[in-house]
mmCIF file of C-alpha atoms in Angstrom:
data_model
loop_
_atom_site.group_PDB
_atom_site.id
_atom_site.type_symbol
_atom_site.label_atom_id
_atom_site.label_comp_id
_atom_site.label_asym_id
_atom_site.label_seq_id
_atom_site.Cartn_x
_atom_site.Cartn_y
_atom_site.Cartn_z
ATOM 1 C CA MET A 957 -138.276 -134.573 42.285
ATOM 2 C CA PHE A 958 -140.837 -132.300 40.739
ATOM 3 C CA GLU A 959 -138.431 -131.525 38.001
ATOM 4 C CA ASN A 960 -137.875 -135.407 37.145
ATOM 5 C CA SER A 961 -141.903 -135.575 37.110
ATOM 6 C CA LEU A 962 -142.456 -132.656 35.064
ATOM 7 C CA VAL A 963 -139.553 -133.673 32.290
ATOM 8 C CA LEU A 964 -141.064 -137.142 32.000
ATOM 9 C CA LEU A 965 -144.902 -135.644 31.464
ATOM 10 C CA ILE A 966 -143.196 -133.174 28.959
ATOM 11 C CA THR A 967 -141.511 -136.231 27.147
ATOM 12 C CA GLY A 968 -144.464 -138.600 27.196
ATOM 13 C CA THR A 969 -146.736 -135.766 25.925
ATOM 14 C CA THR A 970 -144.470 -134.975 23.343
ATOM 15 C CA VAL A 971 -144.289 -138.669 22.100
ATOM 16 C CA LEU A 972 -147.802 -139.287 21.845
ATOM 17 C CA VAL A 973 -148.328 -135.924 20.215
ATOM 18 C CA LEU A 974 -145.736 -137.072 17.590
ATOM 19 C CA ALA A 975 -147.253 -140.611 17.204
ATOM 20 C CA ALA A 976 -150.617 -139.217 16.878
ATOM 21 C CA VAL A 977 -149.262 -136.948 13.838
ATOM 22 C CA ALA A 978 -147.438 -139.893 12.269
ATOM 23 C CA LEU A 979 -150.484 -141.934 12.287
ATOM 24 C CA LEU A 980 -152.555 -139.031 10.671
ATOM 25 C CA LEU A 981 -150.044 -138.630 8.052
ATOM 26 C CA SER A 982 -149.705 -142.472 7.333
ATOM 27 C CA ARG A 983 -153.328 -142.727 6.564
ATOM 28 C CA LYS A 984 -154.141 -143.165 3.111
ATOM 29 C CA ARG A 985 -156.172 -140.656 1.340
ATOM 30 C CA PRO A 986 -159.226 -141.617 -0.838
ATOM 31 C CA PRO A 987 -158.132 -141.854 -4.655
ATOM 32 C CA THR A 988 -158.776 -138.959 -6.804
ATOM 33 C CA ALA A 989 -160.777 -139.447 -9.895
ATOM 34 C CA MET A 990 -157.389 -139.220 -11.890
ATOM 35 C CA THR A 991 -155.960 -141.909 -9.857
ATOM 36 C CA VAL A 992 -159.250 -144.143 -9.980
ATOM 37 C CA ALA A 993 -159.143 -143.445 -13.818
ATOM 38 C CA ARG A 994 -155.571 -144.950 -14.208
ATOM 39 C CA ALA A 995 -155.965 -147.838 -11.615
ATOM 40 C CA ARG A 996 -159.179 -148.820 -13.818
ATOM 41 C CA LYS A 997 -157.173 -148.543 -16.890
ATOM 42 C CA ASN A 998 -154.245 -150.530 -15.311
ATOM 43 C CA PHE A 999 -157.166 -153.058 -14.266
ATOM 44 C CA TYR A 1000 -157.989 -153.697 -17.869
ATOM 45 C CA LEU A 1001 -154.595 -153.857 -18.970
ATOM 46 C CA ARG A 1002 -153.624 -156.533 -16.654
ATOM 47 C CA ARG A 1003 -156.787 -158.554 -16.224
ATOM 48 C CA GLU A 1004 -155.911 -161.589 -18.219
ATOM 49 C CA TRP A 1005 -152.894 -162.153 -15.507
ATOM 50 C CA LEU A 1006 -155.283 -161.199 -12.687
ATOM 51 C CA GLU A 1007 -157.641 -163.731 -13.821
ATOM 52 C CA ALA A 1008 -154.945 -166.438 -14.222
ATOM 53 C CA LYS A 1009 -153.392 -165.400 -10.714
ATOM 54 C CA PHE A 1010 -157.020 -165.691 -9.159
ATOM 55 C CA PHE A 1011 -157.716 -169.140 -10.168
ATOM 56 C CA GLN A 1012 -154.261 -170.087 -9.372
ATOM 57 C CA LEU A 1013 -154.702 -169.034 -6.008
ATOM 58 C CA ALA A 1014 -158.310 -170.096 -5.548
ATOM 59 C CA SER A 1015 -157.432 -173.621 -6.428
ATOM 60 C CA GLN A 1016 -154.675 -173.982 -4.141
ATOM 61 C CA SER A 1017 -156.676 -172.703 -1.286
ATOM 62 C CA GLY A 1018 -158.262 -175.956 -0.301
ATOM 63 C CA LYS A 1019 -161.973 -173.952 -0.131
ATOM 64 C CA PRO A 1020 -164.496 -175.079 -0.228
ATOM 65 C CA ARG A 1021 -163.236 -178.159 1.710
ATOM 66 C CA GLY A 1022 -163.796 -181.486 -0.357
ATOM 67 C CA LEU A 1023 -163.856 -179.781 -3.591
ATOM 68 C CA GLU A 1024 -161.426 -179.027 -6.226
ATOM 69 C CA TRP A 1025 -161.598 -176.004 -8.796
ATOM 70 C CA VAL A 1026 -162.003 -177.047 -12.142
ATOM 71 C CA ASP A 1027 -162.828 -174.063 -14.031
ATOM 72 C CA VAL A 1028 -163.904 -170.221 -13.526
ATOM 73 C CA ASP A 1029 -165.400 -168.062 -16.106
ATOM 74 C CA PHE A 1030 -165.248 -164.460 -15.562
ATOM 75 C CA GLU A 1031 -167.722 -162.330 -16.732
ATOM 76 C CA SER A 1032 -166.852 -159.158 -18.891
ATOM 77 C CA ALA A 1033 -168.412 -156.537 -16.660
ATOM 78 C CA VAL A 1034 -166.163 -155.146 -13.584
ATOM 79 C CA SER A 1035 -167.500 -153.273 -10.307
ATOM 80 C CA PHE A 1036 -165.139 -151.087 -8.709
ATOM 81 C CA ALA A 1037 -165.541 -150.184 -4.914
ATOM 82 C CA ARG A 1038 -163.545 -148.303 -2.454
ATOM 83 C CA ASP A 1039 -162.447 -149.927 1.130
ATOM 84 C CA ARG A 1040 -163.921 -147.337 3.494
ATOM 85 C CA SER A 1041 -161.076 -147.940 5.876
ATOM 86 C CA THR A 1042 -158.260 -147.867 3.678
ATOM 87 C CA GLY A 1043 -159.456 -145.655 0.871
ATOM 88 C CA ARG A 1044 -158.117 -148.381 -1.481
ATOM 89 C CA LEU A 1045 -159.917 -149.584 -4.483
ATOM 90 C CA ARG A 1046 -161.340 -153.078 -5.166
ATOM 91 C CA ALA A 1047 -162.457 -154.522 -8.148
ATOM 92 C CA LEU A 1048 -165.098 -157.323 -8.401
ATOM 93 C CA VAL A 1049 -165.933 -159.535 -11.431
ATOM 94 C CA GLY A 1050 -168.834 -161.964 -11.520
ATOM 95 C CA VAL A 1051 -167.682 -165.611 -12.163
ATOM 96 C CA THR A 1052 -169.035 -168.584 -12.690
ATOM 97 C CA ILE A 1053 -167.189 -171.499 -10.846
ATOM 98 C CA LYS A 1054 -167.173 -175.482 -11.692
ATOM 99 C CA PHE A 1055 -166.117 -177.594 -9.081
ATOM 100 C CA ARG A 1056 -165.563 -181.405 -8.698
ATOM 101 C CA ALA A 1057 -165.277 -183.603 -5.523
ATOM 102 C CA VAL A 1058 -161.894 -184.591 -4.106
ATOM 103 C CA GLU A 1059 -161.501 -188.018 -3.834
ATOM 104 C CA GLY A 1060 -161.647 -188.812 -0.469
ATOM 105 C CA GLY A 1061 -162.864 -185.573 0.431
ATOM 106 C CA GLY A 1062 -166.377 -186.497 1.673
ATOM 107 C CA MET A 1063 -168.350 -184.487 -1.101
ATOM 108 C CA GLU A 1064 -168.330 -187.390 -3.670
ATOM 109 C CA ASP A 1065 -171.930 -188.396 -2.999
ATOM 110 C CA ASN A 1066 -173.298 -184.839 -3.002
ATOM 111 C CA PRO A 1067 -175.268 -184.355 -6.106
ATOM 112 C CA ASN A 1068 -174.866 -180.685 -5.793
ATOM 113 C CA VAL A 1069 -171.187 -180.936 -6.473
ATOM 114 C CA GLY A 1070 -171.375 -180.507 -10.196
ATOM 115 C CA ASN A 1071 -173.673 -177.481 -10.062
ATOM 116 C CA LEU A 1072 -172.247 -174.420 -11.631
ATOM 117 C CA ARG A 1073 -171.852 -171.748 -8.740
ATOM 118 C CA ALA A 1074 -172.013 -167.969 -9.176
ATOM 119 C CA ALA A 1075 -169.625 -165.999 -7.317
ATOM 120 C CA SER A 1076 -167.546 -162.693 -7.198
ATOM 121 C CA ALA A 1077 -163.968 -162.536 -7.818
ATOM 122 C CA MET A 1078 -162.012 -159.915 -5.582
ATOM 123 C CA PHE A 1079 -159.160 -157.954 -6.648
ATOM 124 C CA PHE A 1080 -157.497 -155.204 -4.739
ATOM 125 C CA HIS A 1081 -155.291 -152.308 -5.603
ATOM 126 C CA ASP A 1082 -152.716 -151.559 -3.156
ATOM 127 C CA GLY A 1083 -151.912 -147.876 -4.469
ATOM 128 C CA THR A 1084 -149.325 -149.141 -7.241
ATOM 129 C CA GLU A 1085 -150.750 -152.228 -8.766
ATOM 130 C CA TRP A 1086 -153.587 -154.828 -8.958
ATOM 131 C CA SER A 1087 -153.438 -158.092 -6.890
ATOM 132 C CA THR A 1088 -155.749 -160.741 -5.538
ATOM 133 C CA ASP A 1089 -155.732 -163.134 -2.947
ATOM 134 C CA GLY A 1090 -157.865 -165.782 -4.862
ATOM 135 C CA LYS A 1091 -160.999 -165.170 -2.672
ATOM 136 C CA ALA A 1092 -164.459 -165.421 -4.062
ATOM 137 C CA ILE A 1093 -167.543 -164.122 -2.628
ATOM 138 C CA LEU A 1094 -169.822 -167.082 -3.430
ATOM 139 C CA ASN A 1095 -173.666 -166.739 -4.443
ATOM 140 C CA LEU A 1096 -173.336 -162.951 -4.798
ATOM 141 C CA ASN A 1097 -172.871 -161.203 -7.922
ATOM 142 C CA PRO A 1098 -170.553 -158.074 -7.719
ATOM 143 C CA THR A 1099 -173.401 -155.498 -7.131
ATOM 144 C CA GLN A 1100 -175.036 -157.595 -4.349
ATOM 145 C CA ALA A 1101 -171.396 -158.207 -2.780
ATOM 146 C CA ILE A 1102 -171.162 -154.578 -2.496
ATOM 147 C CA GLU A 1103 -174.359 -153.976 -0.985
ATOM 148 C CA HIS A 1104 -173.764 -156.827 1.379
ATOM 149 C CA PHE A 1105 -170.465 -155.539 2.470
ATOM 150 C CA SER A 1106 -171.479 -151.821 2.597
ATOM 151 C CA ARG A 1107 -169.819 -150.968 5.795
ATOM 152 C CA GLU A 1108 -166.623 -151.738 4.255
ATOM 153 C CA LEU A 1109 -167.315 -151.082 0.749
ATOM 154 C CA GLU A 1110 -168.610 -148.203 -1.303
ATOM 155 C CA LEU A 1111 -169.631 -148.291 -4.989
ATOM 156 C CA VAL A 1112 -167.296 -146.036 -7.342
ATOM 157 C CA GLU A 1113 -168.954 -144.634 -10.234
#
């Protein structure tokens, strides 16, 4: 009986130690200066495609409710940040968004619908390439967005 308990204890401890080691090894290390430079260059090379993808996904999101995305004007400046939990890079680009009310969406009578909206478009690097999910941080420029989400993001110089 004692031997079975000892074997179970040793086996359980070994499994826990191996799981901990695997978890530590799987965590992503922060990008080096070389990989940051490469990622920046890749962002600029793919920027036109990324902007088109952002607009496509944002337009299909149904957000904000009752509004349709008409146009997005992207600023030229890009702010790069690092996700504190994963170490992965993010790129934020200031945008000006034009919406129009969706017929029957409840926003037709809102006089502010036609106002241009400032926001930050978010792009992320998965370790290999840049992508986007079409999400915008409304009412914040990239610097403000990084400051606002300082628990999750840190500026990359």
